[in-house]
């Protein structure tokens, strides 16, 4: 399941991917979209990639990707260029839900989200939050990946 964290400026994720038999691989889970927004997916990666393609195609209602089997644990964060945070699950219904921490909008999804949110609320960065989630959650691991929303700022 993994973890993706948002600290108001940066999105960070782990890179661990496990199949149903427990075999491990390390993959990319976050992307900068053409419009400058950020997208990250945990859970069933194939479902996350379908949702990413749907967003890149303009979120047309008649082209919503059908949920794949065993994709119930898919969770995505989509941070628009202006900083609005949207959640998507396997059913492709985007909704806004950003937790207002002391430092502004913070958020996290995935198996390590509880650890990440606690670290973010304490004032640490998204990469630091993912580091702690990796340390304490067995479904998180690998290298930490980082994207900045507006890298030129």
Short mmCIF file of N, CA, C and O in Angstrom, two decimals, residues 13-146:
data_model
loop_
_atom_site.label_atom_id
_atom_site.label_comp_id
_atom_site.label_asym_id
_atom_site.label_seq_id
_atom_site.Cartn_x
_atom_site.Cartn_y
_atom_site.Cartn_z
N UNK A 13 7.01 10.27 -1.51
CA UNK A 13 6.49 8.90 -1.42
C UNK A 13 7.63 7.94 -1.16
O UNK A 13 8.80 8.26 -1.37
N UNK A 14 7.24 6.74 -0.72
CA UNK A 14 8.20 5.65 -0.69
C UNK A 14 8.22 5.06 -2.10
O UNK A 14 7.55 5.57 -3.00
N UNK A 15 8.96 3.98 -2.31
CA UNK A 15 9.03 3.38 -3.64
C UNK A 15 8.74 1.87 -3.63
O UNK A 15 8.84 1.22 -4.66
N UNK A 16 8.35 1.34 -2.48
CA UNK A 16 8.11 -0.10 -2.36
C UNK A 16 6.82 -0.51 -3.06
O UNK A 16 5.78 0.13 -2.91
N UNK A 17 6.90 -1.58 -3.81
CA UNK A 17 5.73 -2.18 -4.45
C UNK A 17 5.79 -3.68 -4.17
O UNK A 17 6.84 -4.30 -4.34
N UNK A 18 4.68 -4.24 -3.69
CA UNK A 18 4.64 -5.67 -3.39
C UNK A 18 3.49 -6.31 -4.13
O UNK A 18 2.39 -5.74 -4.19
N UNK A 19 3.73 -7.50 -4.70
CA UNK A 19 2.63 -8.21 -5.34
C UNK A 19 1.92 -9.09 -4.32
O UNK A 19 2.29 -9.12 -3.14
N UNK A 20 0.90 -9.78 -4.75
CA UNK A 20 0.08 -10.56 -3.82
C UNK A 20 0.84 -11.70 -3.13
O UNK A 20 0.42 -12.18 -2.10
N UNK A 21 1.97 -12.10 -3.70
CA UNK A 21 2.76 -13.15 -3.07
C UNK A 21 3.84 -12.60 -2.15
O UNK A 21 4.59 -13.35 -1.55
N UNK A 22 3.91 -11.26 -2.05
CA UNK A 22 4.89 -10.64 -1.17
C UNK A 22 6.21 -10.29 -1.82
O UNK A 22 7.11 -9.79 -1.17
N UNK A 23 6.34 -10.55 -3.14
CA UNK A 23 7.57 -10.18 -3.83
C UNK A 23 7.67 -8.66 -3.89
O UNK A 23 6.67 -7.97 -4.11
N UNK A 24 8.88 -8.14 -3.72
CA UNK A 24 9.08 -6.70 -3.66
C UNK A 24 9.74 -6.18 -4.93
O UNK A 24 10.58 -6.84 -5.52
N UNK A 25 9.33 -4.98 -5.31
CA UNK A 25 9.96 -4.23 -6.39
C UNK A 25 9.96 -2.77 -5.95
O UNK A 25 9.31 -2.41 -4.96
N UNK A 26 10.67 -1.94 -6.66
CA UNK A 26 10.73 -0.53 -6.33
C UNK A 26 10.33 0.26 -7.57
O UNK A 26 10.88 0.05 -8.64
N UNK A 27 9.34 1.13 -7.41
CA UNK A 27 8.72 1.80 -8.55
C UNK A 27 8.51 3.30 -8.28
O UNK A 27 8.56 3.76 -7.15
N UNK A 28 8.23 4.02 -9.35
CA UNK A 28 7.86 5.42 -9.28
C UNK A 28 6.37 5.51 -8.96
O UNK A 28 5.56 4.82 -9.59
N UNK A 29 5.99 6.35 -8.00
CA UNK A 29 4.59 6.47 -7.59
C UNK A 29 4.04 7.89 -7.73
O UNK A 29 2.89 8.14 -7.43
N UNK A 30 4.89 8.82 -8.18
CA UNK A 30 4.47 10.22 -8.30
C UNK A 30 4.93 10.78 -9.64
O UNK A 30 5.99 10.39 -10.14
N UNK A 31 4.13 11.71 -10.17
CA UNK A 31 4.45 12.31 -11.46
C UNK A 31 4.09 13.78 -11.44
O UNK A 31 3.11 14.18 -10.82
N UNK A 32 4.84 14.59 -12.21
CA UNK A 32 4.46 15.97 -12.49
C UNK A 32 3.70 15.92 -13.81
O UNK A 32 4.22 15.45 -14.82
N UNK A 33 2.46 16.40 -13.80
CA UNK A 33 1.65 16.39 -15.00
C UNK A 33 1.99 17.60 -15.88
O UNK A 33 2.65 18.54 -15.43
N UNK A 34 1.56 17.56 -17.13
CA UNK A 34 1.90 18.62 -18.08
C UNK A 34 1.48 20.00 -17.62
O UNK A 34 2.13 20.99 -17.92
N UNK A 35 0.38 20.11 -16.86
CA UNK A 35 -0.09 21.41 -16.40
C UNK A 35 0.64 21.89 -15.14
O UNK A 35 0.32 22.94 -14.59
N UNK A 36 1.62 21.14 -14.67
CA UNK A 36 2.40 21.51 -13.49
C UNK A 36 1.87 20.94 -12.19
O UNK A 36 2.50 21.07 -11.15
N UNK A 37 0.70 20.28 -12.23
CA UNK A 37 0.16 19.67 -11.02
C UNK A 37 0.94 18.39 -10.71
O UNK A 37 1.70 17.88 -11.53
N UNK A 38 0.76 17.89 -9.49
CA UNK A 38 1.43 16.67 -9.04
C UNK A 38 0.40 15.58 -8.82
O UNK A 38 -0.71 15.85 -8.35
N UNK A 39 0.77 14.34 -9.11
CA UNK A 39 -0.13 13.21 -8.93
C UNK A 39 0.66 12.06 -8.34
O UNK A 39 1.75 11.73 -8.81
N UNK A 40 0.10 11.43 -7.32
CA UNK A 40 0.73 10.26 -6.71
C UNK A 40 -0.31 9.20 -6.42
O UNK A 40 -1.47 9.52 -6.12
N UNK A 41 0.10 7.93 -6.54
CA UNK A 41 -0.83 6.83 -6.33
C UNK A 41 -0.20 5.74 -5.48
O UNK A 41 0.97 5.40 -5.64
N UNK A 42 -1.01 5.18 -4.56
CA UNK A 42 -0.63 4.01 -3.77
C UNK A 42 -1.71 2.96 -3.92
O UNK A 42 -2.81 3.24 -4.38
N UNK A 43 -1.41 1.77 -3.52
CA UNK A 43 -2.37 0.67 -3.69
C UNK A 43 -2.06 -0.05 -4.99
O UNK A 43 -0.90 -0.26 -5.34
N UNK A 44 -3.11 -0.40 -5.72
CA UNK A 44 -2.90 -1.08 -7.01
C UNK A 44 -2.42 -0.05 -8.03
O UNK A 44 -3.17 0.80 -8.49
N UNK A 45 -1.14 -0.13 -8.38
CA UNK A 45 -0.50 0.87 -9.22
C UNK A 45 -1.16 1.00 -10.59
O UNK A 45 -1.30 2.10 -11.12
N UNK A 46 -1.61 -0.13 -11.16
CA UNK A 46 -2.27 -0.07 -12.48
C UNK A 46 -3.50 0.83 -12.43
O UNK A 46 -3.77 1.59 -13.36
N UNK A 47 -4.28 0.75 -11.34
CA UNK A 47 -5.46 1.61 -11.21
C UNK A 47 -5.04 3.06 -11.07
O UNK A 47 -5.65 3.95 -11.66
N UNK A 48 -3.99 3.32 -10.32
CA UNK A 48 -3.48 4.67 -10.19
C UNK A 48 -3.04 5.26 -11.52
O UNK A 48 -3.30 6.42 -11.82
N UNK A 49 -2.40 4.44 -12.35
CA UNK A 49 -1.96 4.92 -13.67
C UNK A 49 -3.15 5.21 -14.57
O UNK A 49 -3.13 6.18 -15.35
N UNK A 50 -4.21 4.41 -14.48
CA UNK A 50 -5.43 4.69 -15.25
C UNK A 50 -6.05 6.02 -14.82
O UNK A 50 -6.51 6.81 -15.65
N UNK A 51 -6.05 6.29 -13.52
CA UNK A 51 -6.59 7.54 -13.01
C UNK A 51 -5.73 8.72 -13.45
O UNK A 51 -6.24 9.79 -13.80
N UNK A 52 -4.43 8.54 -13.45
CA UNK A 52 -3.51 9.59 -13.93
C UNK A 52 -3.80 9.92 -15.39
O UNK A 52 -3.90 11.09 -15.76
N UNK A 53 -3.94 8.90 -16.22
CA UNK A 53 -4.26 9.11 -17.64
C UNK A 53 -5.60 9.82 -17.80
O UNK A 53 -5.76 10.68 -18.68
N UNK A 54 -6.58 9.47 -16.97
CA UNK A 54 -7.90 10.10 -17.02
C UNK A 54 -7.79 11.59 -16.69
O UNK A 54 -8.39 12.43 -17.36
N UNK A 55 -7.01 11.93 -15.68
CA UNK A 55 -6.81 13.34 -15.32
C UNK A 55 -6.12 14.07 -16.46
O UNK A 55 -6.53 15.16 -16.86
N UNK A 56 -5.06 13.46 -17.01
CA UNK A 56 -4.34 14.10 -18.11
C UNK A 56 -5.22 14.29 -19.34
O UNK A 56 -5.00 15.20 -20.13
N UNK A 57 -6.24 13.45 -19.48
CA UNK A 57 -7.16 13.55 -20.61
C UNK A 57 -8.31 14.51 -20.37
O UNK A 57 -9.20 14.65 -21.21
N UNK A 58 -8.35 15.18 -19.22
CA UNK A 58 -9.36 16.19 -18.96
C UNK A 58 -10.51 15.77 -18.07
O UNK A 58 -11.50 16.48 -17.96
N UNK A 59 -10.43 14.60 -17.42
CA UNK A 59 -11.45 14.14 -16.47
C UNK A 59 -12.84 14.05 -17.10
O UNK A 59 -13.85 14.39 -16.46
N UNK A 60 -12.93 13.58 -18.32
CA UNK A 60 -14.21 13.47 -19.00
C UNK A 60 -15.06 12.37 -18.36
O UNK A 60 -14.59 11.25 -18.18
N UNK A 61 -16.32 12.71 -18.02
CA UNK A 61 -17.21 11.78 -17.32
C UNK A 61 -17.42 10.48 -18.08
O UNK A 61 -17.52 9.41 -17.48
N UNK A 62 -17.50 10.55 -19.39
CA UNK A 62 -17.76 9.34 -20.18
C UNK A 62 -16.51 8.48 -20.38
O UNK A 62 -16.58 7.43 -20.99
N UNK A 63 -15.38 8.95 -19.85
CA UNK A 63 -14.13 8.18 -19.99
C UNK A 63 -13.54 7.78 -18.65
O UNK A 63 -12.35 7.50 -18.55
N UNK A 64 -14.36 7.78 -17.61
CA UNK A 64 -13.89 7.37 -16.29
C UNK A 64 -13.43 5.92 -16.35
O UNK A 64 -14.18 5.05 -16.81
N UNK A 65 -12.22 5.63 -15.90
CA UNK A 65 -11.76 4.24 -15.94
C UNK A 65 -12.51 3.36 -14.94
O UNK A 65 -12.76 3.78 -13.81
N UNK A 66 -12.89 2.20 -15.39
CA UNK A 66 -13.57 1.25 -14.50
C UNK A 66 -12.58 0.72 -13.47
O UNK A 66 -11.40 0.53 -13.79
N UNK A 67 -13.04 0.50 -12.24
CA UNK A 67 -12.13 -0.08 -11.24
C UNK A 67 -11.65 -1.47 -11.66
O UNK A 67 -12.44 -2.29 -12.11
N UNK A 68 -10.37 -1.70 -11.52
CA UNK A 68 -9.81 -3.02 -11.78
C UNK A 68 -10.11 -3.94 -10.60
O UNK A 68 -10.33 -3.47 -9.49
N UNK A 69 -10.10 -5.24 -10.82
CA UNK A 69 -10.28 -6.16 -9.69
C UNK A 69 -9.19 -5.92 -8.64
O UNK A 69 -8.05 -5.59 -8.97
N UNK A 70 -9.55 -6.07 -7.40
CA UNK A 70 -8.63 -5.92 -6.27
C UNK A 70 -7.97 -4.54 -6.21
O UNK A 70 -6.81 -4.43 -5.83
N UNK A 71 -8.71 -3.51 -6.58
CA UNK A 71 -8.13 -2.16 -6.54
C UNK A 71 -8.76 -1.30 -5.45
O UNK A 71 -8.60 -0.09 -5.44
N UNK A 72 -9.44 -1.93 -4.50
CA UNK A 72 -10.14 -1.19 -3.45
C UNK A 72 -9.20 -0.34 -2.60
O UNK A 72 -9.61 0.65 -2.02
N UNK A 73 -7.94 -0.74 -2.50
CA UNK A 73 -7.01 0.00 -1.66
C UNK A 73 -6.28 1.11 -2.42
O UNK A 73 -5.38 1.73 -1.88
N UNK A 74 -6.66 1.37 -3.66
CA UNK A 74 -6.02 2.43 -4.43
C UNK A 74 -6.41 3.78 -3.85
O UNK A 74 -7.58 4.06 -3.63
N UNK A 75 -5.42 4.62 -3.61
CA UNK A 75 -5.65 5.98 -3.12
C UNK A 75 -4.67 6.90 -3.83
O UNK A 75 -3.50 6.57 -3.99
N UNK A 76 -5.17 8.04 -4.28
CA UNK A 76 -4.34 8.98 -5.03
C UNK A 76 -4.45 10.37 -4.45
O UNK A 76 -5.51 10.77 -3.95
N UNK A 77 -3.35 11.12 -4.53
CA UNK A 77 -3.35 12.54 -4.22
C UNK A 77 -3.04 13.28 -5.51
O UNK A 77 -2.10 12.94 -6.22
N UNK A 78 -3.86 14.28 -5.80
CA UNK A 78 -3.66 15.13 -6.97
C UNK A 78 -3.59 16.55 -6.46
O UNK A 78 -4.56 17.08 -5.94
N UNK A 79 -2.41 17.17 -6.55
CA UNK A 79 -2.22 18.54 -6.09
C UNK A 79 -2.17 19.43 -7.32
O UNK A 79 -1.24 19.35 -8.12
N UNK A 80 -3.19 20.27 -7.44
CA UNK A 80 -3.27 21.16 -8.59
C UNK A 80 -2.24 22.28 -8.46
O UNK A 80 -1.72 22.54 -7.37
N UNK A 81 -1.96 22.93 -9.57
CA UNK A 81 -0.92 23.95 -9.63
C UNK A 81 -1.08 25.03 -8.57
O UNK A 81 -0.10 25.55 -8.05
N UNK A 82 -2.32 25.37 -8.22
CA UNK A 82 -2.56 26.38 -7.19
C UNK A 82 -2.47 25.87 -5.77
O UNK A 82 -2.68 26.60 -4.82
N UNK A 83 -2.22 24.57 -5.59
CA UNK A 83 -2.07 23.98 -4.27
C UNK A 83 -3.31 23.27 -3.75
O UNK A 83 -3.29 22.74 -2.64
N UNK A 84 -4.40 23.25 -4.52
CA UNK A 84 -5.59 22.50 -4.10
C UNK A 84 -5.28 21.01 -4.11
O UNK A 84 -4.72 20.50 -5.06
N UNK A 85 -5.66 20.33 -3.05
CA UNK A 85 -5.40 18.90 -2.93
C UNK A 85 -6.69 18.12 -3.14
O UNK A 85 -7.70 18.39 -2.49
N UNK A 86 -6.64 17.16 -4.03
CA UNK A 86 -7.79 16.31 -4.34
C UNK A 86 -7.41 14.86 -4.09
O UNK A 86 -6.30 14.43 -4.41
N UNK A 87 -8.34 14.10 -3.53
CA UNK A 87 -8.19 12.67 -3.35
C UNK A 87 -8.96 11.95 -4.44
O UNK A 87 -10.03 12.40 -4.84
N UNK A 88 -8.45 10.82 -4.88
CA UNK A 88 -9.18 9.92 -5.76
C UNK A 88 -8.99 8.52 -5.25
O UNK A 88 -7.92 8.16 -4.74
N UNK A 89 -10.03 7.71 -5.38
CA UNK A 89 -9.90 6.29 -5.06
C UNK A 89 -10.15 5.50 -6.34
O UNK A 89 -10.20 6.06 -7.42
N UNK A 90 -10.33 4.22 -6.22
CA UNK A 90 -10.46 3.38 -7.41
C UNK A 90 -11.67 3.73 -8.26
O UNK A 90 -11.72 3.39 -9.43
N UNK A 91 -12.65 4.46 -7.71
CA UNK A 91 -13.86 4.77 -8.49
C UNK A 91 -13.77 6.10 -9.22
O UNK A 91 -14.73 6.53 -9.86
N UNK A 92 -12.63 6.78 -9.17
CA UNK A 92 -12.36 8.00 -9.91
C UNK A 92 -13.29 9.16 -9.56
O UNK A 92 -13.58 9.99 -10.41
N UNK A 93 -13.74 9.22 -8.33
CA UNK A 93 -14.55 10.36 -7.91
C UNK A 93 -13.63 11.30 -7.12
O UNK A 93 -13.31 11.03 -5.96
N UNK A 94 -13.19 12.41 -7.74
CA UNK A 94 -12.29 13.30 -7.02
C UNK A 94 -13.03 14.07 -5.93
O UNK A 94 -14.16 14.51 -6.13
N UNK A 95 -12.40 14.21 -4.78
CA UNK A 95 -12.98 15.02 -3.72
C UNK A 95 -11.87 15.72 -2.96
O UNK A 95 -10.75 15.21 -2.88
N UNK A 96 -12.18 16.91 -2.45
CA UNK A 96 -11.19 17.67 -1.69
C UNK A 96 -11.26 17.29 -0.23
O UNK A 96 -12.34 17.22 0.35
N UNK A 97 -10.10 17.04 0.34
CA UNK A 97 -10.00 16.75 1.76
C UNK A 97 -8.57 17.02 2.17
O UNK A 97 -7.70 16.19 2.00
N UNK A 98 -8.32 18.21 2.63
CA UNK A 98 -6.99 18.57 3.08
C UNK A 98 -7.04 18.88 4.55
O UNK A 98 -7.91 19.62 5.00
N UNK A 99 -6.15 18.30 5.29
CA UNK A 99 -6.11 18.49 6.72
C UNK A 99 -5.36 19.79 7.01
O UNK A 99 -4.24 19.99 6.54
N UNK A 100 -5.97 20.67 7.74
CA UNK A 100 -5.34 21.95 8.07
C UNK A 100 -4.48 21.79 9.31
O UNK A 100 -4.96 21.79 10.42
N UNK A 101 -3.23 21.60 9.08
CA UNK A 101 -2.29 21.50 10.19
C UNK A 101 -1.81 22.88 10.59
O UNK A 101 -2.23 23.89 10.04
N UNK A 102 -0.91 22.93 11.54
CA UNK A 102 -0.38 24.21 12.00
C UNK A 102 0.33 24.94 10.87
O UNK A 102 0.37 26.16 10.84
N UNK A 103 0.90 24.19 9.91
CA UNK A 103 1.64 24.82 8.82
C UNK A 103 0.78 24.98 7.57
O UNK A 103 1.30 25.21 6.49
N UNK A 104 -0.52 24.82 7.66
CA UNK A 104 -1.37 24.92 6.48
C UNK A 104 -1.80 23.54 6.05
O UNK A 104 -1.86 22.61 6.85
N UNK A 105 -2.12 23.37 4.79
CA UNK A 105 -2.64 22.11 4.27
C UNK A 105 -1.60 21.00 4.27
O UNK A 105 -0.56 21.11 3.64
N UNK A 106 -1.89 19.96 5.00
CA UNK A 106 -1.05 18.76 4.99
C UNK A 106 -1.95 17.59 4.64
O UNK A 106 -3.16 17.66 4.82
N UNK A 107 -1.36 16.53 4.12
CA UNK A 107 -2.17 15.37 3.76
C UNK A 107 -1.27 14.16 3.58
O UNK A 107 -0.07 14.29 3.36
N UNK A 108 -1.88 12.99 3.64
CA UNK A 108 -1.16 11.75 3.39
C UNK A 108 -2.16 10.65 3.09
O UNK A 108 -3.30 10.69 3.57
N UNK A 109 -1.76 9.71 2.25
CA UNK A 109 -2.56 8.53 1.95
C UNK A 109 -1.67 7.30 2.00
O UNK A 109 -0.46 7.38 1.89
N UNK A 110 -2.31 6.14 2.15
CA UNK A 110 -1.58 4.88 2.13
C UNK A 110 -1.48 4.25 3.51
O UNK A 110 -1.97 4.79 4.52
N UNK A 111 -0.82 3.11 3.55
CA UNK A 111 -0.69 2.35 4.79
C UNK A 111 0.07 3.12 5.87
O UNK A 111 -0.19 2.98 7.05
N UNK A 112 1.00 3.96 5.46
CA UNK A 112 1.79 4.73 6.41
C UNK A 112 1.25 6.12 6.67
O UNK A 112 1.94 6.95 7.29
N UNK A 113 0.01 6.40 6.24
CA UNK A 113 -0.54 7.76 6.35
C UNK A 113 -0.64 8.25 7.79
O UNK A 113 -0.37 9.43 8.06
N UNK A 114 -1.01 7.40 8.73
CA UNK A 114 -1.14 7.85 10.12
C UNK A 114 0.20 8.34 10.66
O UNK A 114 0.26 9.38 11.32
N UNK A 115 1.26 7.60 10.39
CA UNK A 115 2.59 8.03 10.83
C UNK A 115 2.96 9.34 10.15
O UNK A 115 3.45 10.28 10.78
N UNK A 116 2.75 9.40 8.84
CA UNK A 116 3.12 10.59 8.07
C UNK A 116 2.37 11.82 8.55
O UNK A 116 2.96 12.89 8.72
N UNK A 117 1.06 11.69 8.79
CA UNK A 117 0.28 12.83 9.25
C UNK A 117 0.75 13.34 10.61
O UNK A 117 0.81 14.55 10.85
N UNK A 118 1.10 12.43 11.50
CA UNK A 118 1.60 12.84 12.82
C UNK A 118 2.89 13.63 12.68
O UNK A 118 3.07 14.68 13.32
N UNK A 119 3.78 13.17 11.82
CA UNK A 119 5.06 13.85 11.61
C UNK A 119 4.83 15.22 10.95
O UNK A 119 5.44 16.22 11.35
N UNK A 120 3.93 15.26 9.96
CA UNK A 120 3.62 16.54 9.31
C UNK A 120 3.02 17.53 10.30
O UNK A 120 3.37 18.71 10.30
N UNK A 121 2.13 17.07 11.16
CA UNK A 121 1.51 17.95 12.14
C UNK A 121 2.53 18.51 13.13
O UNK A 121 2.36 19.61 13.66
N UNK A 122 3.60 17.77 13.35
CA UNK A 122 4.66 18.25 14.25
C UNK A 122 5.56 19.28 13.57
O UNK A 122 6.48 19.80 14.19
N UNK A 123 5.28 19.57 12.28
CA UNK A 123 6.04 20.62 11.59
C UNK A 123 7.16 20.14 10.69
O UNK A 123 7.91 20.95 10.15
N UNK A 124 7.27 18.84 10.52
CA UNK A 124 8.33 18.31 9.65
C UNK A 124 7.85 18.24 8.21
O UNK A 124 6.67 18.38 7.90
N UNK A 125 8.78 18.00 7.30
CA UNK A 125 8.50 17.99 5.87
C UNK A 125 7.92 16.66 5.40
O UNK A 125 7.99 15.65 6.11
N UNK A 126 7.39 16.66 4.18
CA UNK A 126 6.86 15.43 3.58
C UNK A 126 7.93 14.34 3.48
O UNK A 126 7.66 13.19 3.82
N UNK A 127 9.16 14.66 3.02
CA UNK A 127 10.19 13.60 2.99
C UNK A 127 10.48 13.02 4.37
O UNK A 127 10.67 11.81 4.52
N UNK A 128 10.49 13.87 5.40
CA UNK A 128 10.72 13.37 6.76
C UNK A 128 9.55 12.50 7.22
O UNK A 128 9.75 11.50 7.90
N UNK A 129 8.34 12.88 6.82
CA UNK A 129 7.16 12.09 7.18
C UNK A 129 7.21 10.71 6.55
O UNK A 129 6.89 9.70 7.19
N UNK A 130 7.62 10.64 5.29
CA UNK A 130 7.74 9.35 4.60
C UNK A 130 8.84 8.51 5.24
O UNK A 130 8.69 7.30 5.41
N UNK A 131 9.93 9.15 5.63
CA UNK A 131 11.03 8.43 6.29
C UNK A 131 10.53 7.72 7.56
O UNK A 131 10.86 6.55 7.79
N UNK A 132 9.73 8.40 8.36
CA UNK A 132 9.20 7.80 9.58
C UNK A 132 8.19 6.70 9.25
O UNK A 132 8.18 5.64 9.90
N UNK A 133 7.34 6.92 8.24
CA UNK A 133 6.39 5.88 7.84
C UNK A 133 7.12 4.62 7.40
O UNK A 133 6.72 3.50 7.74
N UNK A 134 8.20 4.78 6.66
CA UNK A 134 9.01 3.63 6.23
C UNK A 134 9.58 2.90 7.44
O UNK A 134 9.59 1.66 7.49
N UNK A 135 10.02 3.64 8.43
CA UNK A 135 10.62 3.02 9.61
C UNK A 135 9.62 2.20 10.41
O UNK A 135 9.95 1.14 10.94
N UNK A 136 8.35 2.66 10.49
CA UNK A 136 7.41 2.02 11.39
C UNK A 136 6.30 1.21 10.72
O UNK A 136 5.54 0.53 11.41
N UNK A 137 6.17 1.26 9.40
CA UNK A 137 5.12 0.50 8.72
C UNK A 137 5.75 -0.48 7.74
O UNK A 137 6.50 -0.08 6.84
N UNK A 138 5.44 -1.74 7.89
CA UNK A 138 6.03 -2.79 7.07
C UNK A 138 5.61 -2.77 5.61
O UNK A 138 6.22 -3.45 4.78
N UNK A 139 4.59 -2.00 5.26
CA UNK A 139 4.15 -1.90 3.87
C UNK A 139 4.74 -0.69 3.16
O UNK A 139 4.34 -0.37 2.05
N UNK A 140 5.66 0.00 3.82
CA UNK A 140 6.35 1.15 3.23
C UNK A 140 7.84 0.82 3.18
O UNK A 140 8.36 0.15 4.07
N UNK A 141 8.53 1.30 2.15
CA UNK A 141 9.95 1.02 2.06
C UNK A 141 10.58 1.60 0.81
O UNK A 141 9.94 2.26 0.01
N UNK A 142 11.87 1.33 0.65
CA UNK A 142 12.61 1.79 -0.52
C UNK A 142 13.05 3.23 -0.39
O UNK A 142 13.02 3.84 0.68
N UNK A 143 13.48 3.77 -1.53
CA UNK A 143 13.95 5.15 -1.58
C UNK A 143 12.78 6.12 -1.45
O UNK A 143 11.65 5.81 -1.85
N UNK A 144 13.08 7.30 -0.95
CA UNK A 144 12.08 8.36 -0.86
C UNK A 144 12.14 9.18 -2.13
O UNK A 144 13.21 9.63 -2.56
N UNK A 145 10.98 9.37 -2.75
CA UNK A 145 10.86 10.18 -3.96
C UNK A 145 10.23 11.51 -3.57
O UNK A 145 9.34 11.55 -2.72
N UNK A 146 10.68 12.60 -4.20
CA UNK A 146 10.21 13.94 -3.83
C UNK A 146 9.91 14.76 -5.09
O UNK A 146 10.70 14.77 -6.03
#
